[in-house]
Amino acid sequence: MTWIVIAEAGMLLGLAAILMRGGRDAGLEKRISERFAVLYTQPRSSQIRAGWWGRLCRRYENVLTRAGLAPDQRRLRAGVGVAGLLALYVALRHGPAAAVMVLMVGLLVFYALLQYRYRKRAELLLAQLPRFVDNLERSLAAGHSLQNALAQAAALAREPLQGILLRVKANVDLGSDLGEQLQLAANAMAVKEFQLLALAMDVHQRYGGSIKALLHSVSAMVKQQEQARREFAALTGETRFSAWVLGLLPLLVAGYMLAMNPGYLDSMWNTEAGRSVLYLALGLQAAGGLILWRMIKSI
């Protein structure tokens, strides 16, 4: 029993050291990023990694970029280390099955938080597009070039659109192509309306022609889609609320049982058959929650 306590103390000390190091590095990176605000939207050839670790890093960077967070390899390694220490701690206390379950739940919660942040940013970006297009049209009508009009419209925009456009402008000032950088930024956010706007501006940059009609059409389409989306969300609000209730009801019932009678589940946890039933219930709850989430997302 003594060696288990010593191991737990060592793991907690290691976890504290990692968190302190991460906080110090995060402060340093914040000060550096304030002075060097250019974020390249296209990876260099030396930064392209191969193998499973490279694929994991690219996926990690894409998810963080869409969520508006700066990707960092050291934070990824620190996160993997912290997760490993926590898994080892849970495995020593409750067994390997509980450690695997904790890791799965932690990853799902982390990914869900990032997706929630991305959806909020995408909604804000979509709501800002009509006003941005109107400002862009006025600047073009005043005789400015597309690049200058884009810079003026970006100065009047708000986050997250302003940050995306300022990074595009910074890369263009360094010699990159405006249409290409807009396409890369739009593909990174994966918002169809923003991708269509970037495509229209890229076509204008490459082949010329009048862009005012394209911008007017894109602005009208975005406004119509936003209005239709709000009306559809209002009509399906009862269905989405029912799905949330069905998904959260088992968790609320389990929490109530634990609060009122903690020994009820302890008797199940102390037997092999009881633990199997609890793991099966958690798996079914996770599967049901995933199905309901997909149903809500499809509405």
PDB file of C-alpha atoms in Angstrom:
ATOM      1  CA  MET A   1       0.000   0.000   0.000  1.00  0.00           C
ATOM      2  CA  THR A   2       2.913   2.359   0.784  1.00  0.00           C
ATOM      3  CA  TRP A   3       4.393   2.126  -2.712  1.00  0.00           C
ATOM      4  CA  ILE A   4       1.009   3.026  -4.212  1.00  0.00           C
ATOM      5  CA  VAL A   5       0.865   6.199  -2.096  1.00  0.00           C
ATOM      6  CA  ILE A   6       4.443   7.079  -3.092  1.00  0.00           C
ATOM      7  CA  ALA A   7       3.623   6.514  -6.761  1.00  0.00           C
ATOM      8  CA  GLU A   8       0.519   8.684  -6.503  1.00  0.00           C
ATOM      9  CA  ALA A   9       2.494  11.478  -4.828  1.00  0.00           C
ATOM     10  CA  GLY A  10       5.151  11.308  -7.544  1.00  0.00           C
ATOM     11  CA  MET A  11       2.558  11.466 -10.298  1.00  0.00           C
ATOM     12  CA  LEU A  12       0.824  14.448  -8.691  1.00  0.00           C
ATOM     13  CA  LEU A  13       4.156  16.268  -8.339  1.00  0.00           C
ATOM     14  CA  GLY A  14       4.927  15.552 -11.996  1.00  0.00           C
ATOM     15  CA  LEU A  15       1.498  16.799 -13.008  1.00  0.00           C
ATOM     16  CA  ALA A  16       2.019  20.015 -11.030  1.00  0.00           C
ATOM     17  CA  ALA A  17       5.416  20.551 -12.693  1.00  0.00           C
ATOM     18  CA  ILE A  18       3.922  20.073 -16.160  1.00  0.00           C
ATOM     19  CA  LEU A  19       1.107  22.532 -15.444  1.00  0.00           C
ATOM     20  CA  MET A  20       3.530  25.131 -14.058  1.00  0.00           C
ATOM     21  CA  ARG A  21       5.793  24.755 -17.086  1.00  0.00           C
ATOM     22  CA  GLY A  22       2.815  25.007 -19.429  1.00  0.00           C
ATOM     23  CA  GLY A  23       1.596  28.188 -17.737  1.00  0.00           C
ATOM     24  CA  ARG A  24       5.040  29.812 -17.965  1.00  0.00           C
ATOM     25  CA  ASP A  25       5.399  28.849 -21.634  1.00  0.00           C
ATOM     26  CA  ALA A  26       1.883  30.091 -22.373  1.00  0.00           C
ATOM     27  CA  GLY A  27       2.708  33.508 -20.920  1.00  0.00           C
ATOM     28  CA  LEU A  28       5.912  33.736 -22.948  1.00  0.00           C
ATOM     29  CA  GLU A  29       4.134  32.694 -26.137  1.00  0.00           C
ATOM     30  CA  LYS A  30       1.416  35.281 -25.544  1.00  0.00           C
ATOM     31  CA  ARG A  31       3.995  38.072 -25.280  1.00  0.00           C
ATOM     32  CA  ILE A  32       5.771  36.861 -28.403  1.00  0.00           C
ATOM     33  CA  SER A  33       2.543  36.515 -30.393  1.00  0.00           C
ATOM     34  CA  GLU A  34       1.610  40.101 -29.521  1.00  0.00           C
ATOM     35  CA  ARG A  35       4.773  41.307 -31.270  1.00  0.00           C
ATOM     36  CA  PHE A  36       4.698  38.877 -34.170  1.00  0.00           C
ATOM     37  CA  ALA A  37       1.035  38.652 -35.164  1.00  0.00           C
ATOM     38  CA  VAL A  38       1.507  36.939 -38.541  1.00  0.00           C
ATOM     39  CA  LEU A  39       0.103  33.414 -38.602  1.00  0.00           C
ATOM     40  CA  TYR A  40       0.872  31.494 -41.785  1.00  0.00           C
ATOM     41  CA  THR A  41      -2.185  29.795 -43.212  1.00  0.00           C
ATOM     42  CA  GLN A  42      -0.147  27.468 -45.429  1.00  0.00           C
ATOM     43  CA  PRO A  43       2.337  25.054 -43.818  1.00  0.00           C
ATOM     44  CA  ARG A  44       5.908  25.000 -45.006  1.00  0.00           C
ATOM     45  CA  SER A  45       7.350  21.880 -46.494  1.00  0.00           C
ATOM     46  CA  SER A  46       9.612  21.445 -43.482  1.00  0.00           C
ATOM     47  CA  GLN A  47       6.578  21.516 -41.192  1.00  0.00           C
ATOM     48  CA  ILE A  48       4.719  18.708 -42.973  1.00  0.00           C
ATOM     49  CA  ARG A  49       5.031  15.602 -40.797  1.00  0.00           C
ATOM     50  CA  ALA A  50       4.523  12.018 -41.813  1.00  0.00           C
ATOM     51  CA  GLY A  51       3.318   8.975 -39.916  1.00  0.00           C
ATOM     52  CA  TRP A  52       0.623   8.588 -37.326  1.00  0.00           C
ATOM     53  CA  TRP A  53       2.097  11.334 -35.124  1.00  0.00           C
ATOM     54  CA  GLY A  54       2.082  13.732 -38.069  1.00  0.00           C
ATOM     55  CA  ARG A  55      -1.535  12.931 -38.868  1.00  0.00           C
ATOM     56  CA  LEU A  56      -2.471  13.406 -35.214  1.00  0.00           C
ATOM     57  CA  CYS A  57      -0.645  16.742 -35.095  1.00  0.00           C
ATOM     58  CA  ARG A  58      -2.295  17.994 -38.279  1.00  0.00           C
ATOM     59  CA  ARG A  59      -5.727  16.991 -37.000  1.00  0.00           C
ATOM     60  CA  TYR A  60      -4.966  18.653 -33.668  1.00  0.00           C
ATOM     61  CA  GLU A  61      -3.833  21.858 -35.415  1.00  0.00           C
ATOM     62  CA  ASN A  62      -6.904  21.969 -37.672  1.00  0.00           C
ATOM     63  CA  VAL A  63      -9.307  21.550 -34.754  1.00  0.00           C
ATOM     64  CA  LEU A  64      -7.550  24.201 -32.661  1.00  0.00           C
ATOM     65  CA  THR A  65      -7.331  26.650 -35.575  1.00  0.00           C
ATOM     66  CA  ARG A  66     -11.050  26.351 -36.255  1.00  0.00           C
ATOM     67  CA  ALA A  67     -11.721  26.897 -32.564  1.00  0.00           C
ATOM     68  CA  GLY A  68      -9.625  30.087 -32.627  1.00  0.00           C
ATOM     69  CA  LEU A  69      -6.735  28.691 -30.567  1.00  0.00           C
ATOM     70  CA  ALA A  70      -3.077  28.720 -31.534  1.00  0.00           C
ATOM     71  CA  PRO A  71      -1.768  25.157 -32.126  1.00  0.00           C
ATOM     72  CA  ASP A  72       1.327  24.242 -30.133  1.00  0.00           C
ATOM     73  CA  GLN A  73       3.327  21.007 -30.260  1.00  0.00           C
ATOM     74  CA  ARG A  74       4.550  21.401 -26.691  1.00  0.00           C
ATOM     75  CA  ARG A  75       1.018  21.733 -25.383  1.00  0.00           C
ATOM     76  CA  LEU A  76       0.051  18.604 -27.279  1.00  0.00           C
ATOM     77  CA  ARG A  77       2.926  16.650 -25.726  1.00  0.00           C
ATOM     78  CA  ALA A  78       2.131  18.115 -22.293  1.00  0.00           C
ATOM     79  CA  GLY A  79      -1.516  17.138 -22.707  1.00  0.00           C
ATOM     80  CA  VAL A  80      -0.568  13.591 -23.683  1.00  0.00           C
ATOM     81  CA  GLY A  81       1.741  13.417 -20.661  1.00  0.00           C
ATOM     82  CA  VAL A  82      -0.929  14.696 -18.272  1.00  0.00           C
ATOM     83  CA  ALA A  83      -3.482  12.265 -19.703  1.00  0.00           C
ATOM     84  CA  GLY A  84      -0.998   9.416 -19.270  1.00  0.00           C
ATOM     85  CA  LEU A  85      -0.335  10.339 -15.647  1.00  0.00           C
ATOM     86  CA  LEU A  86      -4.035  10.599 -14.872  1.00  0.00           C
ATOM     87  CA  ALA A  87      -4.692   7.284 -16.587  1.00  0.00           C
ATOM     88  CA  LEU A  88      -1.932   5.642 -14.552  1.00  0.00           C
ATOM     89  CA  TYR A  89      -3.323   7.148 -11.357  1.00  0.00           C
ATOM     90  CA  VAL A  90      -6.850   5.907 -12.085  1.00  0.00           C
ATOM     91  CA  ALA A  91      -5.488   2.501 -13.108  1.00  0.00           C
ATOM     92  CA  LEU A  92      -3.672   2.137  -9.784  1.00  0.00           C
ATOM     93  CA  ARG A  93      -6.742   3.194  -7.832  1.00  0.00           C
ATOM     94  CA  HIS A  94      -9.597   1.562  -9.754  1.00  0.00           C
ATOM     95  CA  GLY A  95      -8.125  -0.716 -12.409  1.00  0.00           C
ATOM     96  CA  PRO A  96      -7.243  -0.433 -16.114  1.00  0.00           C
ATOM     97  CA  ALA A  97     -10.861  -0.518 -17.316  1.00  0.00           C
ATOM     98  CA  ALA A  98     -11.686   2.603 -15.308  1.00  0.00           C
ATOM     99  CA  ALA A  99      -8.565   4.316 -16.684  1.00  0.00           C
ATOM    100  CA  VAL A 100      -9.633   3.602 -20.266  1.00  0.00           C
ATOM    101  CA  MET A 101     -13.125   4.891 -19.506  1.00  0.00           C
ATOM    102  CA  VAL A 102     -11.753   8.105 -17.967  1.00  0.00           C
ATOM    103  CA  LEU A 103      -9.514   8.695 -20.993  1.00  0.00           C
ATOM    104  CA  MET A 104     -12.385   8.173 -23.418  1.00  0.00           C
ATOM    105  CA  VAL A 105     -14.700  10.504 -21.497  1.00  0.00           C
ATOM    106  CA  GLY A 106     -11.963  13.136 -21.198  1.00  0.00           C
ATOM    107  CA  LEU A 107     -11.205  13.058 -24.925  1.00  0.00           C
ATOM    108  CA  LEU A 108     -14.887  13.280 -25.812  1.00  0.00           C
ATOM    109  CA  VAL A 109     -15.430  16.235 -23.475  1.00  0.00           C
ATOM    110  CA  PHE A 110     -12.342  18.043 -24.802  1.00  0.00           C
ATOM    111  CA  TYR A 111     -13.361  17.477 -28.415  1.00  0.00           C
ATOM    112  CA  ALA A 112     -16.946  18.527 -27.671  1.00  0.00           C
ATOM    113  CA  LEU A 113     -15.732  21.787 -26.102  1.00  0.00           C
ATOM    114  CA  LEU A 114     -13.574  22.542 -29.152  1.00  0.00           C
ATOM    115  CA  GLN A 115     -16.456  21.779 -31.510  1.00  0.00           C
ATOM    116  CA  TYR A 116     -18.770  23.999 -29.464  1.00  0.00           C
ATOM    117  CA  ARG A 117     -16.250  26.841 -29.663  1.00  0.00           C
ATOM    118  CA  TYR A 118     -15.874  26.288 -33.416  1.00  0.00           C
ATOM    119  CA  ARG A 119     -19.643  26.339 -33.977  1.00  0.00           C
ATOM    120  CA  LYS A 120     -19.949  29.615 -32.061  1.00  0.00           C
ATOM    121  CA  ARG A 121     -17.141  31.148 -34.119  1.00  0.00           C
ATOM    122  CA  ALA A 122     -18.725  29.897 -37.346  1.00  0.00           C
ATOM    123  CA  GLU A 123     -22.079  31.416 -36.361  1.00  0.00           C
ATOM    124  CA  LEU A 124     -20.429  34.751 -35.573  1.00  0.00           C
ATOM    125  CA  LEU A 125     -18.512  34.639 -38.845  1.00  0.00           C
ATOM    126  CA  LEU A 126     -21.667  33.899 -40.807  1.00  0.00           C
ATOM    127  CA  ALA A 127     -23.543  36.735 -39.102  1.00  0.00           C
ATOM    128  CA  GLN A 128     -20.735  39.196 -39.930  1.00  0.00           C
ATOM    129  CA  LEU A 129     -20.460  38.319 -43.619  1.00  0.00           C
ATOM    130  CA  PRO A 130     -23.357  40.480 -44.956  1.00  0.00           C
ATOM    131  CA  ARG A 131     -22.070  43.628 -43.233  1.00  0.00           C
ATOM    132  CA  PHE A 132     -18.528  42.850 -44.371  1.00  0.00           C
ATOM    133  CA  VAL A 133     -19.662  42.425 -47.977  1.00  0.00           C
ATOM    134  CA  ASP A 134     -21.590  45.715 -47.809  1.00  0.00           C
ATOM    135  CA  ASN A 135     -18.489  47.542 -46.543  1.00  0.00           C
ATOM    136  CA  LEU A 136     -16.424  45.879 -49.251  1.00  0.00           C
ATOM    137  CA  GLU A 137     -18.889  46.989 -51.932  1.00  0.00           C
ATOM    138  CA  ARG A 138     -18.811  50.587 -50.700  1.00  0.00           C
ATOM    139  CA  SER A 139     -15.017  50.658 -50.723  1.00  0.00           C
ATOM    140  CA  LEU A 140     -14.918  49.265 -54.252  1.00  0.00           C
ATOM    141  CA  ALA A 141     -17.523  51.806 -55.378  1.00  0.00           C
ATOM    142  CA  ALA A 142     -15.291  54.569 -53.993  1.00  0.00           C
ATOM    143  CA  GLY A 143     -12.547  53.492 -56.394  1.00  0.00           C
ATOM    144  CA  HIS A 144     -10.284  51.437 -54.138  1.00  0.00           C
ATOM    145  CA  SER A 145      -8.559  48.296 -55.325  1.00  0.00           C
ATOM    146  CA  LEU A 146      -9.744  44.935 -54.039  1.00  0.00           C
ATOM    147  CA  GLN A 147      -6.790  44.601 -51.671  1.00  0.00           C
ATOM    148  CA  ASN A 148      -7.263  48.092 -50.189  1.00  0.00           C
ATOM    149  CA  ALA A 149     -11.029  47.601 -49.966  1.00  0.00           C
ATOM    150  CA  LEU A 150     -10.462  44.309 -48.148  1.00  0.00           C
ATOM    151  CA  ALA A 151      -8.122  46.017 -45.675  1.00  0.00           C
ATOM    152  CA  GLN A 152     -10.656  48.778 -44.971  1.00  0.00           C
ATOM    153  CA  ALA A 153     -13.508  46.295 -44.547  1.00  0.00           C
ATOM    154  CA  ALA A 154     -11.334  44.186 -42.226  1.00  0.00           C
ATOM    155  CA  ALA A 155     -10.657  47.229 -40.036  1.00  0.00           C
ATOM    156  CA  LEU A 156     -14.414  47.706 -39.607  1.00  0.00           C
ATOM    157  CA  ALA A 157     -15.113  44.023 -38.910  1.00  0.00           C
ATOM    158  CA  ARG A 158     -15.108  42.257 -35.544  1.00  0.00           C
ATOM    159  CA  GLU A 159     -13.724  38.966 -34.333  1.00  0.00           C
ATOM    160  CA  PRO A 160     -13.487  36.271 -35.584  1.00  0.00           C
ATOM    161  CA  LEU A 161     -13.718  37.714 -39.111  1.00  0.00           C
ATOM    162  CA  GLN A 162     -11.323  40.555 -38.380  1.00  0.00           C
ATOM    163  CA  GLY A 163      -8.560  38.263 -37.155  1.00  0.00           C
ATOM    164  CA  ILE A 164      -8.886  36.008 -40.200  1.00  0.00           C
ATOM    165  CA  LEU A 165      -8.761  38.942 -42.626  1.00  0.00           C
ATOM    166  CA  LEU A 166      -5.830  40.583 -40.850  1.00  0.00           C
ATOM    167  CA  ARG A 167      -3.825  37.363 -41.115  1.00  0.00           C
ATOM    168  CA  VAL A 168      -4.702  37.174 -44.808  1.00  0.00           C
ATOM    169  CA  LYS A 169      -3.593  40.795 -45.256  1.00  0.00           C
ATOM    170  CA  ALA A 170      -0.327  40.139 -43.411  1.00  0.00           C
ATOM    171  CA  ASN A 171       0.467  37.184 -45.665  1.00  0.00           C
ATOM    172  CA  VAL A 172      -0.436  39.204 -48.774  1.00  0.00           C
ATOM    173  CA  ASP A 173       1.882  41.997 -47.628  1.00  0.00           C
ATOM    174  CA  LEU A 174       4.650  39.394 -47.445  1.00  0.00           C
ATOM    175  CA  GLY A 175       4.099  38.490 -51.097  1.00  0.00           C
ATOM    176  CA  SER A 176       1.381  35.825 -51.093  1.00  0.00           C
ATOM    177  CA  ASP A 177      -1.518  35.820 -53.535  1.00  0.00           C
ATOM    178  CA  LEU A 178      -4.704  37.404 -52.179  1.00  0.00           C
ATOM    179  CA  GLY A 179      -7.103  34.916 -53.746  1.00  0.00           C
ATOM    180  CA  GLU A 180      -5.057  31.933 -52.600  1.00  0.00           C
ATOM    181  CA  GLN A 181      -4.815  33.200 -49.022  1.00  0.00           C
ATOM    182  CA  LEU A 182      -8.550  33.858 -48.888  1.00  0.00           C
ATOM    183  CA  GLN A 183      -9.217  30.331 -50.126  1.00  0.00           C
ATOM    184  CA  LEU A 184      -6.905  28.859 -47.493  1.00  0.00           C
ATOM    185  CA  ALA A 185      -8.526  30.896 -44.713  1.00  0.00           C
ATOM    186  CA  ALA A 186     -12.030  29.961 -45.872  1.00  0.00           C
ATOM    187  CA  ASN A 187     -11.152  26.268 -46.135  1.00  0.00           C
ATOM    188  CA  ALA A 188      -9.653  26.373 -42.636  1.00  0.00           C
ATOM    189  CA  MET A 189     -12.944  27.673 -41.188  1.00  0.00           C
ATOM    190  CA  ALA A 190     -15.073  25.330 -43.366  1.00  0.00           C
ATOM    191  CA  VAL A 191     -17.977  27.798 -43.623  1.00  0.00           C
ATOM    192  CA  LYS A 192     -19.619  27.343 -47.028  1.00  0.00           C
ATOM    193  CA  GLU A 193     -20.718  30.964 -47.428  1.00  0.00           C
ATOM    194  CA  PHE A 194     -17.236  32.227 -46.584  1.00  0.00           C
ATOM    195  CA  GLN A 195     -15.759  29.707 -49.026  1.00  0.00           C
ATOM    196  CA  LEU A 196     -18.098  30.963 -51.762  1.00  0.00           C
ATOM    197  CA  LEU A 197     -17.095  34.563 -51.077  1.00  0.00           C
ATOM    198  CA  ALA A 198     -13.406  33.640 -51.185  1.00  0.00           C
ATOM    199  CA  LEU A 199     -13.950  31.758 -54.441  1.00  0.00           C
ATOM    200  CA  ALA A 200     -15.636  34.797 -56.013  1.00  0.00           C
ATOM    201  CA  MET A 201     -12.756  37.043 -54.992  1.00  0.00           C
ATOM    202  CA  ASP A 202     -10.206  34.502 -56.213  1.00  0.00           C
ATOM    203  CA  VAL A 203     -11.923  34.312 -59.614  1.00  0.00           C
ATOM    204  CA  HIS A 204     -11.897  38.112 -59.807  1.00  0.00           C
ATOM    205  CA  GLN A 205      -8.197  38.187 -58.953  1.00  0.00           C
ATOM    206  CA  ARG A 206      -7.318  35.605 -61.585  1.00  0.00           C
ATOM    207  CA  TYR A 207      -9.610  36.503 -64.478  1.00  0.00           C
ATOM    208  CA  GLY A 208     -10.830  40.044 -63.789  1.00  0.00           C
ATOM    209  CA  GLY A 209     -14.327  41.293 -64.478  1.00  0.00           C
ATOM    210  CA  SER A 210     -16.848  43.059 -62.269  1.00  0.00           C
ATOM    211  CA  ILE A 211     -16.988  41.738 -58.736  1.00  0.00           C
ATOM    212  CA  LYS A 212     -19.797  44.000 -57.505  1.00  0.00           C
ATOM    213  CA  ALA A 213     -22.545  41.767 -58.912  1.00  0.00           C
ATOM    214  CA  LEU A 214     -20.918  38.688 -57.363  1.00  0.00           C
ATOM    215  CA  LEU A 215     -20.626  40.375 -53.979  1.00  0.00           C
ATOM    216  CA  HIS A 216     -24.242  41.524 -54.115  1.00  0.00           C
ATOM    217  CA  SER A 217     -25.424  38.002 -54.966  1.00  0.00           C
ATOM    218  CA  VAL A 218     -23.349  36.454 -52.172  1.00  0.00           C
ATOM    219  CA  SER A 219     -24.639  39.007 -49.650  1.00  0.00           C
ATOM    220  CA  ALA A 220     -28.272  38.386 -50.631  1.00  0.00           C
ATOM    221  CA  MET A 221     -27.801  34.615 -50.481  1.00  0.00           C
ATOM    222  CA  VAL A 222     -26.192  34.761 -47.022  1.00  0.00           C
ATOM    223  CA  LYS A 223     -29.026  36.930 -45.673  1.00  0.00           C
ATOM    224  CA  GLN A 224     -31.685  34.599 -47.088  1.00  0.00           C
ATOM    225  CA  GLN A 225     -29.981  31.492 -45.705  1.00  0.00           C
ATOM    226  CA  GLU A 226     -29.551  33.067 -42.275  1.00  0.00           C
ATOM    227  CA  GLN A 227     -33.242  34.001 -42.151  1.00  0.00           C
ATOM    228  CA  ALA A 228     -34.292  30.522 -43.269  1.00  0.00           C
ATOM    229  CA  ARG A 229     -31.970  28.935 -40.702  1.00  0.00           C
ATOM    230  CA  ARG A 230     -33.480  30.964 -37.877  1.00  0.00           C
ATOM    231  CA  GLU A 231     -37.028  30.136 -38.923  1.00  0.00           C
ATOM    232  CA  PHE A 232     -36.186  26.436 -39.181  1.00  0.00           C
ATOM    233  CA  ALA A 233     -34.506  26.467 -35.766  1.00  0.00           C
ATOM    234  CA  ALA A 234     -37.619  28.044 -34.252  1.00  0.00           C
ATOM    235  CA  LEU A 235     -39.876  25.416 -35.839  1.00  0.00           C
ATOM    236  CA  THR A 236     -37.732  22.493 -34.615  1.00  0.00           C
ATOM    237  CA  GLY A 237     -37.006  23.861 -31.135  1.00  0.00           C
ATOM    238  CA  GLU A 238     -39.357  21.396 -29.408  1.00  0.00           C
ATOM    239  CA  THR A 239     -37.710  18.403 -31.097  1.00  0.00           C
ATOM    240  CA  ARG A 240     -34.219  19.530 -30.134  1.00  0.00           C
ATOM    241  CA  PHE A 241     -35.299  20.176 -26.545  1.00  0.00           C
ATOM    242  CA  SER A 242     -36.793  16.664 -26.329  1.00  0.00           C
ATOM    243  CA  ALA A 243     -33.528  15.184 -27.584  1.00  0.00           C
ATOM    244  CA  TRP A 244     -31.555  17.052 -24.915  1.00  0.00           C
ATOM    245  CA  VAL A 245     -33.948  15.861 -22.196  1.00  0.00           C
ATOM    246  CA  LEU A 246     -33.687  12.235 -23.323  1.00  0.00           C
ATOM    247  CA  GLY A 247     -29.901  12.459 -23.457  1.00  0.00           C
ATOM    248  CA  LEU A 248     -29.451  14.057 -20.032  1.00  0.00           C
ATOM    249  CA  LEU A 249     -32.180  12.191 -18.141  1.00  0.00           C
ATOM    250  CA  PRO A 250     -30.140   9.002 -17.437  1.00  0.00           C
ATOM    251  CA  LEU A 251     -27.206  11.076 -16.170  1.00  0.00           C
ATOM    252  CA  LEU A 252     -29.464  13.121 -13.906  1.00  0.00           C
ATOM    253  CA  VAL A 253     -31.116   9.973 -12.532  1.00  0.00           C
ATOM    254  CA  ALA A 254     -27.716   8.382 -11.861  1.00  0.00           C
ATOM    255  CA  GLY A 255     -26.509  11.554 -10.112  1.00  0.00           C
ATOM    256  CA  TYR A 256     -29.633  11.622  -7.951  1.00  0.00           C
ATOM    257  CA  MET A 257     -29.142   7.977  -6.992  1.00  0.00           C
ATOM    258  CA  LEU A 258     -25.526   8.605  -6.014  1.00  0.00           C
ATOM    259  CA  ALA A 259     -26.488  11.658  -3.954  1.00  0.00           C
ATOM    260  CA  MET A 260     -29.385   9.983  -2.108  1.00  0.00           C
ATOM    261  CA  ASN A 261     -27.948   6.482  -1.673  1.00  0.00           C
ATOM    262  CA  PRO A 262     -24.191   6.225  -2.390  1.00  0.00           C
ATOM    263  CA  GLY A 263     -24.046   2.618  -1.217  1.00  0.00           C
ATOM    264  CA  TYR A 264     -26.475   1.494  -3.913  1.00  0.00           C
ATOM    265  CA  LEU A 265     -23.897   1.604  -6.695  1.00  0.00           C
ATOM    266  CA  ASP A 266     -21.007   0.656  -4.395  1.00  0.00           C
ATOM    267  CA  SER A 267     -22.461  -2.833  -4.051  1.00  0.00           C
ATOM    268  CA  MET A 268     -22.464  -3.161  -7.845  1.00  0.00           C
ATOM    269  CA  TRP A 269     -18.962  -1.737  -8.243  1.00  0.00           C
ATOM    270  CA  ASN A 270     -17.492  -4.234  -5.776  1.00  0.00           C
ATOM    271  CA  THR A 271     -18.581  -7.241  -7.858  1.00  0.00           C
ATOM    272  CA  GLU A 272     -17.350  -8.323 -11.281  1.00  0.00           C
ATOM    273  CA  ALA A 273     -20.856  -8.671 -12.712  1.00  0.00           C
ATOM    274  CA  GLY A 274     -21.891  -5.300 -11.306  1.00  0.00           C
ATOM    275  CA  ARG A 275     -18.901  -3.544 -12.881  1.00  0.00           C
ATOM    276  CA  SER A 276     -19.690  -5.175 -16.217  1.00  0.00           C
ATOM    277  CA  VAL A 277     -23.267  -3.901 -16.023  1.00  0.00           C
ATOM    278  CA  LEU A 278     -22.066  -0.381 -15.169  1.00  0.00           C
ATOM    279  CA  TYR A 279     -19.580  -0.364 -18.071  1.00  0.00           C
ATOM    280  CA  LEU A 280     -22.323  -1.588 -20.397  1.00  0.00           C
ATOM    281  CA  ALA A 281     -24.659   1.151 -19.155  1.00  0.00           C
ATOM    282  CA  LEU A 282     -22.003   3.806 -19.735  1.00  0.00           C
ATOM    283  CA  GLY A 283     -21.350   2.492 -23.232  1.00  0.00           C
ATOM    284  CA  LEU A 284     -25.044   2.464 -24.090  1.00  0.00           C
ATOM    285  CA  GLN A 285     -25.437   5.969 -22.668  1.00  0.00           C
ATOM    286  CA  ALA A 286     -22.524   7.212 -24.778  1.00  0.00           C
ATOM    287  CA  ALA A 287     -23.925   5.542 -27.906  1.00  0.00           C
ATOM    288  CA  GLY A 288     -27.393   6.964 -27.273  1.00  0.00           C
ATOM    289  CA  GLY A 289     -25.986  10.427 -26.655  1.00  0.00           C
ATOM    290  CA  LEU A 290     -24.033  10.235 -29.915  1.00  0.00           C
ATOM    291  CA  ILE A 291     -27.152   9.190 -31.843  1.00  0.00           C
ATOM    292  CA  LEU A 292     -29.208  11.997 -30.316  1.00  0.00           C
ATOM    293  CA  TRP A 293     -26.418  14.491 -31.027  1.00  0.00           C
ATOM    294  CA  ARG A 294     -26.366  13.448 -34.675  1.00  0.00           C
ATOM    295  CA  MET A 295     -30.147  13.819 -34.792  1.00  0.00           C
ATOM    296  CA  ILE A 296     -29.938  17.333 -33.340  1.00  0.00           C
ATOM    297  CA  LYS A 297     -27.150  18.279 -35.728  1.00  0.00           C
ATOM    298  CA  SER A 298     -29.124  17.057 -38.739  1.00  0.00           C
ATOM    299  CA  ILE A 299     -32.118  19.255 -37.875  1.00  0.00           C
TER     300      ILE A 299
END
